[in-house]
């Protein structure tokens, strides 16, 4: 379960970054572009992802 938690956490961080940049208007071509809600949800998701990576990495095998 440890590698799965790390992989999911990294995916969450990457998705959070994409959502943040779309919400801020830096990534275009999506209905999410320039929608401020995604600029808020993105960092929250990324923060949970970082937390999941930390918890998973500290867990003993």
PDB file of N, CA and C in Angstrom:
ATOM      1  N   UNK A   1       0.817  -1.203   0.000  1.00  0.00           N
ATOM      2  CA  UNK A   1       0.000   0.000   0.000  1.00  0.00           C
ATOM      3  C   UNK A   1       0.861   1.268   0.000  1.00  0.00           C
ATOM      4  N   UNK A   2       2.092   1.155   0.493  1.00  0.00           N
ATOM      5  CA  UNK A   2       2.952   2.326   0.569  1.00  0.00           C
ATOM      6  C   UNK A   2       3.225   2.933  -0.809  1.00  0.00           C
ATOM      7  N   UNK A   3       3.644   2.141  -1.814  1.00  0.00           N
ATOM      8  CA  UNK A   3       3.887   2.740  -3.137  1.00  0.00           C
ATOM      9  C   UNK A   3       2.616   3.333  -3.754  1.00  0.00           C
ATOM     10  N   UNK A   4       1.476   2.712  -3.510  1.00  0.00           N
ATOM     11  CA  UNK A   4       0.216   3.224  -4.049  1.00  0.00           C
ATOM     12  C   UNK A   4      -0.098   4.603  -3.477  1.00  0.00           C
ATOM     13  N   UNK A   5       0.115   4.784  -2.194  1.00  0.00           N
ATOM     14  CA  UNK A   5      -0.130   6.086  -1.568  1.00  0.00           C
ATOM     15  C   UNK A   5       0.786   7.159  -2.112  1.00  0.00           C
ATOM     16  N   UNK A   6       2.037   6.800  -2.355  1.00  0.00           N
ATOM     17  CA  UNK A   6       2.984   7.771  -2.899  1.00  0.00           C
ATOM     18  C   UNK A   6       2.589   8.154  -4.321  1.00  0.00           C
ATOM     19  N   UNK A   7       2.238   7.163  -5.140  1.00  0.00           N
ATOM     20  CA  UNK A   7       1.842   7.438  -6.527  1.00  0.00           C
ATOM     21  C   UNK A   7       0.576   8.289  -6.564  1.00  0.00           C
ATOM     22  N   UNK A   8      -0.411   7.954  -5.753  1.00  0.00           N
ATOM     23  CA  UNK A   8      -1.641   8.747  -5.719  1.00  0.00           C
ATOM     24  C   UNK A   8      -1.374  10.171  -5.240  1.00  0.00           C
ATOM     25  N   UNK A   9      -0.499  10.312  -4.269  1.00  0.00           N
ATOM     26  CA  UNK A   9      -0.146  11.642  -3.779  1.00  0.00           C
ATOM     27  C   UNK A   9       0.526  12.492  -4.845  1.00  0.00           C
ATOM     28  N   UNK A  10       1.420  11.888  -5.601  1.00  0.00           N
ATOM     29  CA  UNK A  10       2.097  12.622  -6.678  1.00  0.00           C
ATOM     30  C   UNK A  10       1.093  13.019  -7.755  1.00  0.00           C
ATOM     31  N   UNK A  11       0.180  12.116  -8.092  1.00  0.00           N
ATOM     32  CA  UNK A  11      -0.859  12.442  -9.078  1.00  0.00           C
ATOM     33  C   UNK A  11      -1.726  13.596  -8.579  1.00  0.00           C
ATOM     34  N   UNK A  12      -2.065  13.584  -7.299  1.00  0.00           N
ATOM     35  CA  UNK A  12      -2.866  14.665  -6.734  1.00  0.00           C
ATOM     36  C   UNK A  12      -2.127  16.001  -6.807  1.00  0.00           C
ATOM     37  N   UNK A  13      -0.831  15.988  -6.540  1.00  0.00           N
ATOM     38  CA  UNK A  13      -0.043  17.226  -6.615  1.00  0.00           C
ATOM     39  C   UNK A  13      -0.013  17.745  -8.049  1.00  0.00           C
ATOM     40  N   UNK A  14       0.209  16.853  -9.012  1.00  0.00           N
ATOM     41  CA  UNK A  14       0.252  17.278 -10.414  1.00  0.00           C
ATOM     42  C   UNK A  14      -1.104  17.804 -10.887  1.00  0.00           C
ATOM     43  N   UNK A  15      -2.176  17.108 -10.528  1.00  0.00           N
ATOM     44  CA  UNK A  15      -3.512  17.571 -10.915  1.00  0.00           C
ATOM     45  C   UNK A  15      -3.832  18.912 -10.251  1.00  0.00           C
ATOM     46  N   UNK A  16      -3.449  19.068  -9.000  1.00  0.00           N
ATOM     47  CA  UNK A  16      -3.668  20.330  -8.305  1.00  0.00           C
ATOM     48  C   UNK A  16      -2.926  21.472  -8.975  1.00  0.00           C
ATOM     49  N   UNK A  17      -1.707  21.200  -9.440  1.00  0.00           N
ATOM     50  CA  UNK A  17      -0.942  22.233 -10.137  1.00  0.00           C
ATOM     51  C   UNK A  17      -1.614  22.609 -11.457  1.00  0.00           C
ATOM     52  N   UNK A  18      -2.067  21.610 -12.202  1.00  0.00           N
ATOM     53  CA  UNK A  18      -2.748  21.880 -13.478  1.00  0.00           C
ATOM     54  C   UNK A  18      -4.011  22.688 -13.229  1.00  0.00           C
ATOM     55  N   UNK A  19      -4.812  22.280 -12.258  1.00  0.00           N
ATOM     56  CA  UNK A  19      -6.048  23.003 -11.955  1.00  0.00           C
ATOM     57  C   UNK A  19      -5.756  24.438 -11.535  1.00  0.00           C
ATOM     58  N   UNK A  20      -4.711  24.637 -10.757  1.00  0.00           N
ATOM     59  CA  UNK A  20      -4.356  25.985 -10.319  1.00  0.00           C
ATOM     60  C   UNK A  20      -3.983  26.863 -11.507  1.00  0.00           C
ATOM     61  N   UNK A  21      -3.129  26.338 -12.374  1.00  0.00           N
ATOM     62  CA  UNK A  21      -2.707  27.122 -13.541  1.00  0.00           C
ATOM     63  C   UNK A  21      -3.861  27.381 -14.502  1.00  0.00           C
ATOM     64  N   UNK A  22      -4.780  26.431 -14.622  1.00  0.00           N
ATOM     65  CA  UNK A  22      -5.954  26.664 -15.457  1.00  0.00           C
ATOM     66  C   UNK A  22      -6.846  27.733 -14.824  1.00  0.00           C
ATOM     67  N   UNK A  23      -7.031  27.653 -13.537  1.00  0.00           N
ATOM     68  CA  UNK A  23      -7.867  28.632 -12.853  1.00  0.00           C
ATOM     69  C   UNK A  23      -7.307  30.039 -12.920  1.00  0.00           C
ATOM     70  N   UNK A  24      -5.989  30.136 -12.956  1.00  0.00           N
ATOM     71  CA  UNK A  24      -5.341  31.448 -13.046  1.00  0.00           C
ATOM     72  C   UNK A  24      -5.230  31.933 -14.491  1.00  0.00           C
ATOM     73  N   UNK A  25      -5.550  31.070 -15.446  1.00  0.00           N
ATOM     74  CA  UNK A  25      -5.538  31.473 -16.848  1.00  0.00           C
ATOM     75  C   UNK A  25      -4.231  31.224 -17.570  1.00  0.00           C
ATOM     76  N   UNK A  26      -3.278  30.525 -16.947  1.00  0.00           N
ATOM     77  CA  UNK A  26      -1.996  30.257 -17.589  1.00  0.00           C
ATOM     78  C   UNK A  26      -2.068  29.097 -18.577  1.00  0.00           C
ATOM     79  N   UNK A  27      -2.974  28.147 -18.357  1.00  0.00           N
ATOM     80  CA  UNK A  27      -3.202  27.036 -19.280  1.00  0.00           C
ATOM     81  C   UNK A  27      -4.564  27.250 -19.913  1.00  0.00           C
ATOM     82  N   UNK A  28      -4.566  27.392 -21.211  1.00  0.00           N
ATOM     83  CA  UNK A  28      -5.819  27.687 -21.905  1.00  0.00           C
ATOM     84  C   UNK A  28      -6.347  26.450 -22.615  1.00  0.00           C
ATOM     85  N   UNK A  29      -7.553  26.567 -23.148  1.00  0.00           N
ATOM     86  CA  UNK A  29      -8.140  25.493 -23.929  1.00  0.00           C
ATOM     87  C   UNK A  29      -9.055  24.591 -23.133  1.00  0.00           C
ATOM     88  N   UNK A  30      -9.555  25.076 -22.030  1.00  0.00           N
ATOM     89  CA  UNK A  30     -10.421  24.278 -21.176  1.00  0.00           C
ATOM     90  C   UNK A  30     -11.519  25.172 -20.615  1.00  0.00           C
ATOM     91  N   UNK A  31     -12.687  24.598 -20.330  1.00  0.00           N
ATOM     92  CA  UNK A  31     -13.729  25.395 -19.665  1.00  0.00           C
ATOM     93  C   UNK A  31     -13.305  25.865 -18.264  1.00  0.00           C
ATOM     94  N   UNK A  32     -12.251  25.250 -17.727  1.00  0.00           N
ATOM     95  CA  UNK A  32     -11.763  25.630 -16.404  1.00  0.00           C
ATOM     96  C   UNK A  32     -10.891  26.882 -16.452  1.00  0.00           C
ATOM     97  N   UNK A  33     -10.496  27.324 -17.643  1.00  0.00           N
ATOM     98  CA  UNK A  33      -9.610  28.469 -17.795  1.00  0.00           C
ATOM     99  C   UNK A  33     -10.279  29.735 -17.262  1.00  0.00           C
ATOM    100  N   UNK A  34      -9.530  30.467 -16.458  1.00  0.00           N
ATOM    101  CA  UNK A  34      -9.979  31.735 -15.853  1.00  0.00           C
ATOM    102  C   UNK A  34     -11.180  31.577 -14.920  1.00  0.00           C
ATOM    103  N   UNK A  35     -11.375  30.410 -14.360  1.00  0.00           N
ATOM    104  CA  UNK A  35     -12.424  30.192 -13.368  1.00  0.00           C
ATOM    105  C   UNK A  35     -11.748  30.159 -11.991  1.00  0.00           C
ATOM    106  N   UNK A  36     -12.033  31.144 -11.182  1.00  0.00           N
ATOM    107  CA  UNK A  36     -11.313  31.290  -9.913  1.00  0.00           C
ATOM    108  C   UNK A  36     -11.516  30.124  -8.958  1.00  0.00           C
ATOM    109  N   UNK A  37     -12.598  29.386  -9.095  1.00  0.00           N
ATOM    110  CA  UNK A  37     -12.822  28.245  -8.199  1.00  0.00           C
ATOM    111  C   UNK A  37     -11.711  27.211  -8.341  1.00  0.00           C
ATOM    112  N   UNK A  38     -11.189  27.037  -9.560  1.00  0.00           N
ATOM    113  CA  UNK A  38     -10.116  26.061  -9.780  1.00  0.00           C
ATOM    114  C   UNK A  38      -8.792  26.572  -9.236  1.00  0.00           C
ATOM    115  N   UNK A  39      -8.640  27.884  -9.134  1.00  0.00           N
ATOM    116  CA  UNK A  39      -7.443  28.458  -8.523  1.00  0.00           C
ATOM    117  C   UNK A  39      -7.456  28.249  -7.008  1.00  0.00           C
ATOM    118  N   UNK A  40      -8.608  27.915  -6.451  1.00  0.00           N
ATOM    119  CA  UNK A  40      -8.727  27.626  -5.022  1.00  0.00           C
ATOM    120  C   UNK A  40      -8.665  26.109  -4.775  1.00  0.00           C
ATOM    121  N   UNK A  41      -9.384  25.344  -5.585  1.00  0.00           N
ATOM    122  CA  UNK A  41      -9.431  23.891  -5.408  1.00  0.00           C
ATOM    123  C   UNK A  41      -8.078  23.247  -5.705  1.00  0.00           C
ATOM    124  N   UNK A  42      -7.358  23.768  -6.704  1.00  0.00           N
ATOM    125  CA  UNK A  42      -6.073  23.194  -7.092  1.00  0.00           C
ATOM    126  C   UNK A  42      -5.061  23.121  -5.961  1.00  0.00           C
ATOM    127  N   UNK A  43      -4.779  24.227  -5.274  1.00  0.00           N
ATOM    128  CA  UNK A  43      -3.815  24.153  -4.169  1.00  0.00           C
ATOM    129  C   UNK A  43      -4.288  23.278  -3.005  1.00  0.00           C
ATOM    130  N   UNK A  44      -5.587  23.212  -2.803  1.00  0.00           N
ATOM    131  CA  UNK A  44      -6.108  22.338  -1.747  1.00  0.00           C
ATOM    132  C   UNK A  44      -5.812  20.886  -2.085  1.00  0.00           C
ATOM    133  N   UNK A  45      -6.097  20.498  -3.342  1.00  0.00           N
ATOM    134  CA  UNK A  45      -5.817  19.127  -3.776  1.00  0.00           C
ATOM    135  C   UNK A  45      -4.319  18.841  -3.698  1.00  0.00           C
ATOM    136  N   UNK A  46      -3.503  19.779  -4.132  1.00  0.00           N
ATOM    137  CA  UNK A  46      -2.056  19.592  -4.079  1.00  0.00           C
ATOM    138  C   UNK A  46      -1.573  19.435  -2.632  1.00  0.00           C
ATOM    139  N   UNK A  47      -2.145  20.193  -1.724  1.00  0.00           N
ATOM    140  CA  UNK A  47      -1.776  20.070  -0.311  1.00  0.00           C
ATOM    141  C   UNK A  47      -2.119  18.709   0.259  1.00  0.00           C
ATOM    142  N   UNK A  48      -3.298  18.195  -0.095  1.00  0.00           N
ATOM    143  CA  UNK A  48      -3.660  16.846   0.341  1.00  0.00           C
ATOM    144  C   UNK A  48      -2.719  15.812  -0.277  1.00  0.00           C
ATOM    145  N   UNK A  49      -2.309  16.051  -1.510  1.00  0.00           N
ATOM    146  CA  UNK A  49      -1.365  15.149  -2.169  1.00  0.00           C
ATOM    147  C   UNK A  49      -0.023  15.121  -1.462  1.00  0.00           C
ATOM    148  N   UNK A  50       0.477  16.283  -1.086  1.00  0.00           N
ATOM    149  CA  UNK A  50       1.742  16.351  -0.353  1.00  0.00           C
ATOM    150  C   UNK A  50       1.605  15.615   0.980  1.00  0.00           C
ATOM    151  N   UNK A  51       0.497  15.829   1.660  1.00  0.00           N
ATOM    152  CA  UNK A  51       0.264  15.127   2.925  1.00  0.00           C
ATOM    153  C   UNK A  51       0.226  13.619   2.747  1.00  0.00           C
ATOM    154  N   UNK A  52      -0.419  13.154   1.681  1.00  0.00           N
ATOM    155  CA  UNK A  52      -0.492  11.718   1.417  1.00  0.00           C
ATOM    156  C   UNK A  52       0.885  11.145   1.125  1.00  0.00           C
ATOM    157  N   UNK A  53       1.703  11.870   0.383  1.00  0.00           N
ATOM    158  CA  UNK A  53       3.064  11.401   0.109  1.00  0.00           C
ATOM    159  C   UNK A  53       3.865  11.308   1.401  1.00  0.00           C
ATOM    160  N   UNK A  54       3.754  12.305   2.251  1.00  0.00           N
ATOM    161  CA  UNK A  54       4.502  12.301   3.513  1.00  0.00           C
ATOM    162  C   UNK A  54       4.068  11.149   4.399  1.00  0.00           C
ATOM    163  N   UNK A  55       2.759  10.971   4.547  1.00  0.00           N
ATOM    164  CA  UNK A  55       2.266   9.887   5.397  1.00  0.00           C
ATOM    165  C   UNK A  55       2.656   8.523   4.829  1.00  0.00           C
ATOM    166  N   UNK A  56       2.544   8.382   3.520  1.00  0.00           N
ATOM    167  CA  UNK A  56       2.868   7.107   2.900  1.00  0.00           C
ATOM    168  C   UNK A  56       4.362   6.807   2.983  1.00  0.00           C
ATOM    169  N   UNK A  57       5.187   7.822   2.837  1.00  0.00           N
ATOM    170  CA  UNK A  57       6.622   7.616   2.892  1.00  0.00           C
ATOM    171  C   UNK A  57       7.100   7.267   4.299  1.00  0.00           C
ATOM    172  N   UNK A  58       6.411   7.767   5.298  1.00  0.00           N
ATOM    173  CA  UNK A  58       6.800   7.482   6.687  1.00  0.00           C
ATOM    174  C   UNK A  58       6.283   6.148   7.195  1.00  0.00           C
ATOM    175  N   UNK A  59       5.291   5.614   6.506  1.00  0.00           N
ATOM    176  CA  UNK A  59       4.706   4.334   6.931  1.00  0.00           C
ATOM    177  C   UNK A  59       5.728   3.216   6.755  1.00  0.00           C
ATOM    178  N   UNK A  60       5.789   2.355   7.751  1.00  0.00           N
ATOM    179  CA  UNK A  60       6.730   1.223   7.666  1.00  0.00           C
ATOM    180  C   UNK A  60       6.144   0.130   6.790  1.00  0.00           C
ATOM    181  N   UNK A  61       7.028  -0.485   6.064  1.00  0.00           N
ATOM    182  CA  UNK A  61       6.608  -1.561   5.151  1.00  0.00           C
ATOM    183  C   UNK A  61       6.273  -2.840   5.886  1.00  0.00           C
TER     184      UNK A  61
END
